[in-house]
Coordinates of C-alpha atoms in Angstrom, one line a residue:
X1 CA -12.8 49.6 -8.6
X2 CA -10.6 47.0 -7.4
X3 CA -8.0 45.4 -8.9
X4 CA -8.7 43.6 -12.0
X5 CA -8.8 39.9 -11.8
X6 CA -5.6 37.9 -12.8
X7 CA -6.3 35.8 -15.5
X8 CA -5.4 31.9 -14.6
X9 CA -2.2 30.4 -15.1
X10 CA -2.6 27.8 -17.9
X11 CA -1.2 24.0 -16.6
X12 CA 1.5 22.6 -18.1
X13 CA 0.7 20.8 -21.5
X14 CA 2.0 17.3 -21.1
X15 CA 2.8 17.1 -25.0
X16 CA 5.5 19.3 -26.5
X17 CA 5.2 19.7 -30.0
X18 CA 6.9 16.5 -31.2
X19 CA 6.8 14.2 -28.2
X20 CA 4.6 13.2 -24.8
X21 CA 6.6 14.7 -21.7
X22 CA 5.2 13.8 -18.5
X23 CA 4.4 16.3 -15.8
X24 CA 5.7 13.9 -13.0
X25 CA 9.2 14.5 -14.9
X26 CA 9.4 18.4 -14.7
X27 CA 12.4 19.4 -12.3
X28 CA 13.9 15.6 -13.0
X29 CA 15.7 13.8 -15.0
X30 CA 13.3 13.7 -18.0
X31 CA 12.5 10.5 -19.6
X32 CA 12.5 9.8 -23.5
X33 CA 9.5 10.6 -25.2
X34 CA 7.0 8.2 -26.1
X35 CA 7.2 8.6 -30.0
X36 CA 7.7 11.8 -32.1
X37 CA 4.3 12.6 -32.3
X38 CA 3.0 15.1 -34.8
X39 CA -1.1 16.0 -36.2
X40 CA -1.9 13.8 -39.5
X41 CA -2.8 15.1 -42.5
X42 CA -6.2 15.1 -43.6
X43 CA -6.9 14.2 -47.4
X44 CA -10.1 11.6 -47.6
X45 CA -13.5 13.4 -48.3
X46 CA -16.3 12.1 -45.5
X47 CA -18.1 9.2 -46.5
X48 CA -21.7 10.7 -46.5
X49 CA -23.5 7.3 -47.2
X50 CA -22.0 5.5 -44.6
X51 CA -22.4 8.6 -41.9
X52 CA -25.9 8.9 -43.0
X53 CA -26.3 5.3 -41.7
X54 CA -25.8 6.4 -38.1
X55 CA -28.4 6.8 -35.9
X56 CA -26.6 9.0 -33.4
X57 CA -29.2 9.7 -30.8
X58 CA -29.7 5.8 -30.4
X59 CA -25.9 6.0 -30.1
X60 CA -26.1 8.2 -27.6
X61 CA -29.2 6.8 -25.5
X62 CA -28.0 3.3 -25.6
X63 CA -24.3 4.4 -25.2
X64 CA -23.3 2.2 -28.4
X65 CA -19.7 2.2 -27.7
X66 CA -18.9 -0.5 -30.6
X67 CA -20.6 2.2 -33.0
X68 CA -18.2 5.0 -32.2
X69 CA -15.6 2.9 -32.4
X70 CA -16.2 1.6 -35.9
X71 CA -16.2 5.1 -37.3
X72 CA -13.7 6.4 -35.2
X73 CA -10.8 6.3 -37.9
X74 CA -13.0 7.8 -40.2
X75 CA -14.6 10.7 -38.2
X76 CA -11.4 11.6 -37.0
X77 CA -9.1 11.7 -40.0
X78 CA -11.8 12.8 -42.8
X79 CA -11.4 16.3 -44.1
X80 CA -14.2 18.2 -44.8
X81 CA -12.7 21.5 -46.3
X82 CA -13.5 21.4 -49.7
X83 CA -17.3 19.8 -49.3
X84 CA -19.9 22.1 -50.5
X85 CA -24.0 22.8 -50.2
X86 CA -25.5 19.5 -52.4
X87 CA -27.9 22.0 -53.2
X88 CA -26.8 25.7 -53.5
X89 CA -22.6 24.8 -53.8
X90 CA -22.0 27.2 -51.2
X91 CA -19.0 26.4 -49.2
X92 CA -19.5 24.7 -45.4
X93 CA -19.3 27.7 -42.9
X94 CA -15.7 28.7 -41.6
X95 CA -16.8 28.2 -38.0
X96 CA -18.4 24.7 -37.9
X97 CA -15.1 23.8 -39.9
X98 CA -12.8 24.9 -37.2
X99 CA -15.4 23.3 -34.6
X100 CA -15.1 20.1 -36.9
X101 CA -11.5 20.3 -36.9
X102 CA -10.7 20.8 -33.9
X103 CA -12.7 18.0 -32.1
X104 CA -10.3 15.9 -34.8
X105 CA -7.1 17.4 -33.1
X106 CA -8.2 16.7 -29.8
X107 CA -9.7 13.2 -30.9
X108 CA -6.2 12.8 -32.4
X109 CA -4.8 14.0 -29.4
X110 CA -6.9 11.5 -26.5
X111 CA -5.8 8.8 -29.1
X112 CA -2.0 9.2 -28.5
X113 CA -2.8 9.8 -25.2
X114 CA -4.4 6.3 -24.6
X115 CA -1.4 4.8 -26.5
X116 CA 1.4 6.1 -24.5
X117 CA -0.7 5.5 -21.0
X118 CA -1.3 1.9 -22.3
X119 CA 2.7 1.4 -23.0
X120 CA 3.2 3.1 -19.5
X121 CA 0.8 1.0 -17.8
X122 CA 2.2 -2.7 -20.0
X123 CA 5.4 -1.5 -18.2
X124 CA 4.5 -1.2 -15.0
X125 CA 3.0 -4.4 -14.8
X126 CA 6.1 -6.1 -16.4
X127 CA 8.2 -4.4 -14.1
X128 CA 5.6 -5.4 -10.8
X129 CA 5.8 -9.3 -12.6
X130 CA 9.1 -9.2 -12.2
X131 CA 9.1 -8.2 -8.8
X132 CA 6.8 -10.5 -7.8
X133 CA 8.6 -13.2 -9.2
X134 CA 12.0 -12.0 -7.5
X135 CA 9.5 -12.7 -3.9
X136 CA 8.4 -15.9 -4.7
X137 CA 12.2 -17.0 -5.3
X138 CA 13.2 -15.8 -2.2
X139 CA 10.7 -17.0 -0.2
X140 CA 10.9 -20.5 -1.6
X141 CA 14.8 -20.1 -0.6
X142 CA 13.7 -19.2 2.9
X143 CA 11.7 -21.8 2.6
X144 CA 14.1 -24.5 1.7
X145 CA 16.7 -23.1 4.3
X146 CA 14.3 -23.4 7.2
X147 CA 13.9 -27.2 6.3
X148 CA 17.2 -27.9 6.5
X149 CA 17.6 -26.1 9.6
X150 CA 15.2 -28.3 11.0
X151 CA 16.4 -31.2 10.0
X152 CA 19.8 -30.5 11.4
X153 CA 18.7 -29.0 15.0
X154 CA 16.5 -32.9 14.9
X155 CA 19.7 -34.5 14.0
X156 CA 21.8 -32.7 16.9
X157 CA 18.5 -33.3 19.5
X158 CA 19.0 -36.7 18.9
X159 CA 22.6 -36.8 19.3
X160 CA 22.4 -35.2 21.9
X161 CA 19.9 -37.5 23.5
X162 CA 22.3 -40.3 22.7
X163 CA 25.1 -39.0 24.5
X164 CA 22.9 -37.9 27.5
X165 CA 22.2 -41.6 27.8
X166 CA 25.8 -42.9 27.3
X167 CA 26.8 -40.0 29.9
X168 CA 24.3 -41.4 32.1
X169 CA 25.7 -44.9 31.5
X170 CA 29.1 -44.1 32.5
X171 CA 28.1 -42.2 35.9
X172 CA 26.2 -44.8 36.6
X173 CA 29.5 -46.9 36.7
X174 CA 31.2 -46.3 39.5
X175 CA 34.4 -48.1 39.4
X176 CA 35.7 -47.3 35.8
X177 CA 34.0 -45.4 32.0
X178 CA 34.8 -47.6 29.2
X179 CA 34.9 -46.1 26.1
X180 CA 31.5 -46.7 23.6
X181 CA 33.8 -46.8 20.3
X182 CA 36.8 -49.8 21.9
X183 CA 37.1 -52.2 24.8
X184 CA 39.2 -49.5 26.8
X185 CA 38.1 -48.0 30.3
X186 CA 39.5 -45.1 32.3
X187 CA 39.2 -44.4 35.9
X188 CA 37.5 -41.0 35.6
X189 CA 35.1 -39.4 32.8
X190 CA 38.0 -36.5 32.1
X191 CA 40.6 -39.3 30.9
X192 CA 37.6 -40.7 28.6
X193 CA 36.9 -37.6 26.9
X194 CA 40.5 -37.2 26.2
X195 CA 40.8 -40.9 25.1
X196 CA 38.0 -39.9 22.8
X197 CA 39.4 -36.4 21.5
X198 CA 42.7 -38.6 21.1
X199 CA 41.6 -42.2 19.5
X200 CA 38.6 -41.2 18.1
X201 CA 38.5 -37.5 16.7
X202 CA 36.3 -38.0 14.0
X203 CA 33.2 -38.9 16.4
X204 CA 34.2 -35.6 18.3
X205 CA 34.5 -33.3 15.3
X206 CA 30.9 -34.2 13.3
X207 CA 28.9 -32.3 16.7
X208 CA 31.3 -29.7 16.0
X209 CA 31.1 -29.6 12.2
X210 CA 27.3 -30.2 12.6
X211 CA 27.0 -27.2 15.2
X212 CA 29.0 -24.6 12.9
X213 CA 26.8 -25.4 9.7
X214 CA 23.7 -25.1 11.8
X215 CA 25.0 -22.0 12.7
X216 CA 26.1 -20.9 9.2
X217 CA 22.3 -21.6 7.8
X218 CA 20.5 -19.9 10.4
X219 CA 22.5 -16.7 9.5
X220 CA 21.8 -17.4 6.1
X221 CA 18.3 -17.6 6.4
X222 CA 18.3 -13.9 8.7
X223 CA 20.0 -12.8 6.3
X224 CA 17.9 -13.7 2.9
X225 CA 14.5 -12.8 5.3
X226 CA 16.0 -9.1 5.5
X227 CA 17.1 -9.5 2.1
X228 CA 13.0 -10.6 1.1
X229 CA 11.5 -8.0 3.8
X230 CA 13.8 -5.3 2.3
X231 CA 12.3 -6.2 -1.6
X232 CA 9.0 -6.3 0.1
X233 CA 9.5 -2.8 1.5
X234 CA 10.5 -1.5 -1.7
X235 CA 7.9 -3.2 -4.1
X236 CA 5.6 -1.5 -1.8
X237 CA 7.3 1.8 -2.2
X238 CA 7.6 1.2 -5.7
X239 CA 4.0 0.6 -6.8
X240 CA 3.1 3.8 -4.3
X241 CA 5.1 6.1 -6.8
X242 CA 3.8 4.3 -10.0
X243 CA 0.3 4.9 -8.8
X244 CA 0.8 8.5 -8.0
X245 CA 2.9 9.4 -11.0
X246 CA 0.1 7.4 -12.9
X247 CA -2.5 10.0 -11.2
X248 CA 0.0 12.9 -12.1
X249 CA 0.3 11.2 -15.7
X250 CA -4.0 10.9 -16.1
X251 CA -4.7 14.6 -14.3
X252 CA -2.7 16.4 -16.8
X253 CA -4.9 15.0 -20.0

């Protein structure tokens, strides 16, 4: 004969005995439970008149959902232990009473079950809202830092165009450059640009200034689409590990 067979190792219950622990949490930091939870008591007598009302097998055929869930409260906290034979007052049989009450406990059981999935799953998709909403902000910042981007590299083209043409306009002189801003000329285009740096430093300094805060926004906006790509990347992540601690969360049940 061979060995005998090893009897199966029972899975890990995902309710102690006063509070839902996840299996996801086992070998982590644990998480708070859900609410103490503990079995109600059982004290109401069934309601024979309104049970008798039931047609269960149309229940069943027509898969009457509302039904089940109007006696649902009933069914499931009812006690039946002290009803007796209408006829003979014998007492119900031991064993349908502990078949009885234990499809209550694991009724009672699924029904705390649903709650704390339901809170779970109401904060996920608080936290994935508030993701989402962090994304649109960014992008809209993006957004709004690419327009001005745009509007300052038009801004320097058409400086720039402007000076190509006075440039022009002085070359094309060949005996003197006269200065654009005053009635003074120079002999070469060197002793204009200095004349200009000197006299008239402000129209100098805005390509400059104009240049550096181009600059400074196009960083800026490399900087917030790493900044967006990186909360995409981890949204992503994110939802992957609530969707497979969600599985781990459903298997165990």
């Amino acid at each position: 004969m061979g060995a005998p067979a090893q009897a199966p190792l029972s899975a890990p219950q995902p309710f102690t005995e006063r509070g839902y622990c996840p299996a996801a949490a086992v070998g982590g930091a644990e998480p708070p439970p859900f609410t103490a939870f503990q079995f109600r008591g059982r004290l109401e007598g069934p309601d024979w008149r309104r049970l008798s009302a039931v047609d269960v097998g149309r229940v069943c055929r027509e898969g009457d959902v509302a039904a089940l869930q109007e006696h649902l409260e009933h069914v499931t906290f009812c006690s039946a232990e002290r009803e007796r034979c209408p006829h003979c007052q014998a007492p119900a049989d031991p064993l349908l009473l502990k078949l009885l009450r234990l499809a209550q406990l694991c009724t009672e059981y699924l029904l705390h079950s649903q709650e704390y999935l339901s809170a779970q799953l109401r904060g996920l998709e608080d936290a994935l809202r508030d993701a989402l909403a962090q994304r649109d902000r960014l992008g809209e910042e993006v957004a709004r830092r690419v327009q001005e981007v745009k509007a300052l590299k038009e801004e320097c083209r058409r400086r720039k165009k402007m000076i190509g043409t006075q440039q022009m306009m002085l070359e094309a002189r060949a005996s003197y450059h006269q200065c654009q801003l005053c009635e003074k000329a120079f002999m070469n285009y060197s002793f204009l640009q200095s004349h200009m740096q000197r006299r008239h430093p402000e129209e100098s300094q805005i390509e400059q200034k104009r240049k550096a805060k181009t600059d400074k926004l196009q960083d800026e906006i490399d900087k917030l689409k790493e900044q967006l790509q990186l909360t995409k990347s981890q949204l992503e992540a994110e939802q992957q590990a609530n969707m497979v601690r969600f599985s781990k969360v459903m298997g165990t049940i």
